[in-house]
Coordinates of N, CA and C in Angstrom, one line a residue:
X1 N 150.1 114.4 110.1 CA 148.8 113.8 110.7 C 147.7 113.7 110.2
X2 N 146.7 112.6 110.1 CA 146.0 112.2 109.4 C 144.8 113.1 110.4
X3 N 143.9 113.6 109.7 CA 142.6 114.6 109.8 C 141.5 113.5 110.0
X4 N 140.9 113.9 111.5 CA 139.9 113.0 111.9 C 138.2 113.6 111.4
X5 N 138.0 112.4 111.0 CA 136.5 113.2 110.9 C 135.2 112.8 112.1
X6 N 134.4 113.7 111.9 CA 133.5 113.6 113.0 C 132.9 112.4 112.9
X7 N 132.4 111.7 114.2 CA 131.5 110.8 114.4 C 130.4 110.9 114.0
X8 N 129.7 109.9 113.1 CA 128.1 110.4 113.0 C 127.6 109.4 113.2
X9 N 126.5 109.6 113.9 CA 125.4 108.8 114.6 C 124.3 108.4 112.9
X10 N 124.4 107.1 113.0 CA 123.2 106.1 112.1 C 122.4 105.6 112.5
X11 N 121.4 105.7 112.1 CA 120.0 104.9 112.7 C 120.0 103.9 111.9
X12 N 119.8 102.7 112.4 CA 120.0 101.5 112.1 C 118.5 100.5 112.3
X13 N 118.1 99.5 111.6 CA 116.7 98.8 111.7 C 117.4 97.7 111.3
X14 N 116.6 96.9 111.3 CA 116.5 95.0 110.9 C 115.4 95.2 109.8
X15 N 115.8 94.4 109.1 CA 115.0 94.1 107.9 C 115.2 92.1 108.4
X16 N 113.8 91.7 107.9 CA 113.5 90.5 107.3 C 113.6 89.5 106.4
X17 N 114.8 89.1 105.9 CA 114.6 88.8 104.5 C 114.6 87.5 104.2
X18 N 113.0 87.2 103.4 CA 112.5 86.2 102.9 C 112.9 85.5 101.8
X19 N 113.6 84.6 101.6 CA 113.9 83.9 100.1 C 113.2 82.7 99.8
X20 N 112.1 83.1 98.7 CA 111.6 82.3 98.4 C 111.8 81.0 96.8
X21 N 111.3 80.0 97.1 CA 112.1 78.8 96.0 C 111.3 79.3 94.8
X22 N 112.1 79.7 94.0 CA 111.6 80.0 92.4 C 111.8 81.3 92.3
X23 N 112.4 82.5 92.8 CA 112.5 83.5 93.5 C 114.3 83.9 93.0
X24 N 114.3 84.9 92.6 CA 115.7 85.4 92.8 C 116.1 86.1 94.1
X25 N 115.5 87.4 93.8 CA 115.3 88.7 95.0 C 114.4 88.0 96.2
X26 N 115.0 88.1 97.1 CA 114.3 88.0 98.6 C 113.3 89.0 98.7
X27 N 112.2 88.4 99.5 CA 111.4 89.3 99.9 C 111.6 90.3 101.7
X28 N 112.0 91.7 101.2 CA 112.3 92.4 102.4 C 111.2 92.7 103.4
X29 N 110.7 92.0 105.0 CA 110.1 92.8 105.2 C 110.1 93.5 106.8
X30 N 109.6 94.2 107.3 CA 110.3 95.2 108.6 C 108.7 94.8 109.3
X31 N 109.3 94.6 110.8 CA 108.4 93.9 112.3 C 109.0 95.4 113.0
X32 N 108.2 94.9 114.0 CA 108.7 95.9 115.1 C 109.5 94.9 115.7
X33 N 109.6 93.9 116.0 CA 110.7 93.0 116.6 C 110.7 92.0 115.4
X34 N 111.8 92.2 114.6 CA 112.1 91.1 113.3 C 112.9 89.6 114.2
X35 N 113.3 89.9 115.1 CA 114.2 88.4 115.7 C 113.1 87.5 116.3
X36 N 112.3 88.1 116.8 CA 111.2 87.1 117.2 C 110.6 86.4 115.9
X37 N 110.1 87.2 115.1 CA 109.3 86.4 114.0 C 110.3 85.5 113.1
X38 N 111.9 86.2 113.3 CA 112.6 85.0 112.7 C 112.6 84.0 113.5
X39 N 112.5 83.7 114.9 CA 112.9 82.9 115.7 C 111.1 81.5 115.8
X40 N 110.5 83.0 115.2 CA 109.0 82.1 114.8 C 108.8 81.2 113.5
X41 N 109.6 81.6 112.5 CA 109.8 81.0 111.2 C 110.4 80.2 111.2
X42 N 111.8 79.9 111.8 CA 112.9 79.5 111.2 C 112.6 78.0 111.7
X43 N 111.8 77.5 112.9 CA 111.9 76.1 112.8 C 110.9 75.4 111.9
X44 N 109.7 76.5 111.9 CA 108.5 75.5 110.6 C 109.6 75.8 109.0
X45 N 110.3 76.0 108.9 CA 111.4 75.4 107.4 C 112.2 74.7 107.9
X46 N 112.7 74.8 108.8 CA 113.7 73.6 109.3 C 112.7 72.0 109.1
X47 N 111.8 72.0 109.5 CA 110.9 70.7 109.4 C 110.0 70.7 108.0
X48 N 110.8 70.9 106.7 CA 109.8 70.7 105.6 C 109.1 69.4 105.4
X49 N 107.9 69.5 105.0 CA 107.4 68.6 104.9 C 106.6 69.2 103.6
X50 N 105.6 68.2 102.7 CA 105.2 68.4 101.6 C 104.3 69.3 101.6
X51 N 103.4 68.9 103.1 CA 102.4 69.7 103.2 C 102.6 71.0 103.8
X52 N 102.8 72.1 103.5 CA 103.1 73.5 104.1 C 102.1 74.0 105.3
X53 N 102.8 74.6 106.2 CA 102.0 75.8 106.9 C 101.9 76.9 106.7
X54 N 100.3 77.5 107.2 CA 100.4 79.2 106.0 C 101.1 79.7 107.1
X55 N 101.7 80.3 106.7 CA 102.1 81.6 108.0 C 102.0 83.1 107.4
X56 N 100.8 83.9 108.4 CA 100.2 84.8 107.8 C 100.8 86.0 108.9
X57 N 101.8 87.4 108.6 CA 102.1 88.1 109.1 C 101.7 89.7 108.9
X58 N 101.6 90.7 109.6 CA 101.7 92.0 109.5 C 102.3 92.5 109.8
X59 N 103.1 92.8 108.8 CA 104.5 94.3 108.7 C 104.5 95.7 108.7
X60 N 105.5 96.3 109.0 CA 105.3 98.0 109.2 C 106.0 98.7 107.7
X61 N 106.5 97.9 106.7 CA 107.3 98.5 105.7 C 106.3 98.3 104.7
X62 N 106.8 98.9 103.3 CA 106.1 98.9 102.3 C 105.0 97.4 102.0
X63 N 105.3 96.6 102.3 CA 104.7 95.6 102.2 C 103.6 95.0 103.3
X64 N 102.2 95.5 103.6 CA 101.9 95.5 104.6 C 100.9 94.0 105.5
X65 N 100.8 93.2 104.6 CA 100.5 91.8 104.9 C 101.2 91.2 104.0
X66 N 101.4 90.1 104.6 CA 101.7 88.4 103.3 C 101.4 87.7 104.4
X67 N 101.1 86.6 103.3 CA 101.0 85.0 103.8 C 101.8 84.5 102.6
X68 N 102.7 83.5 103.3 CA 103.3 82.4 103.0 C 103.3 81.0 103.4
X69 N 103.1 79.8 102.3 CA 103.5 78.6 102.7 C 104.9 78.2 103.2
X70 N 104.6 77.5 104.2 CA 106.3 77.3 104.6 C 107.2 76.7 103.9
X71 N 106.2 75.6 102.7 CA 107.0 74.9 101.9 C 107.7 75.8 101.0
X72 N 107.2 77.0 100.8 CA 107.5 77.4 99.7 C 109.2 78.7 99.9
X73 N 109.2 78.6 101.4 CA 110.4 79.3 102.0 C 111.9 78.3 102.1
X74 N 112.7 79.3 101.0 CA 114.1 78.2 100.5 C 114.7 78.9 102.2
X75 N 114.9 80.1 102.7 CA 115.8 80.5 103.6 C 115.1 81.7 104.1
X76 N 115.7 82.2 105.2 CA 115.5 83.4 105.4 C 116.5 84.1 106.7
X77 N 116.7 85.3 106.4 CA 117.7 85.6 107.1 C 117.4 87.2 107.7
X78 N 118.5 88.2 108.9 CA 118.0 89.3 109.0 C 118.9 89.9 108.9
X79 N 118.9 91.6 108.2 CA 119.6 92.3 107.6 C 119.5 93.6 108.3
X80 N 120.7 93.9 108.9 CA 121.1 95.3 109.5 C 120.8 96.6 108.3
X81 N 120.3 97.4 108.2 CA 120.0 98.4 107.4 C 120.3 99.7 108.0
X82 N 121.2 100.9 107.4 CA 121.3 102.1 107.7 C 120.0 103.3 106.9
X83 N 118.8 103.5 108.1 CA 117.7 104.5 107.7 C 118.1 106.0 107.7
X84 N 117.2 106.4 107.0 CA 117.7 108.2 106.7 C 117.3 109.0 107.7

């Protein structure tokens, strides 16, 4: 009979990944409510124009403040990750 491993409790958090045009790696941002920021940015990048809108956000992770033009964002995503 196979030995059962003890159930471990993992803490997870959500990160917002911002993929910028001309870069290979995404910018990883942490917020108190990343889903709300995701829902706020998504319509701005769906209506791409040549003149973008400036997006300024205060984050809680290693990057504390970010300012990005909406026309420079290629895509965004939410990522759940295990924290220590």
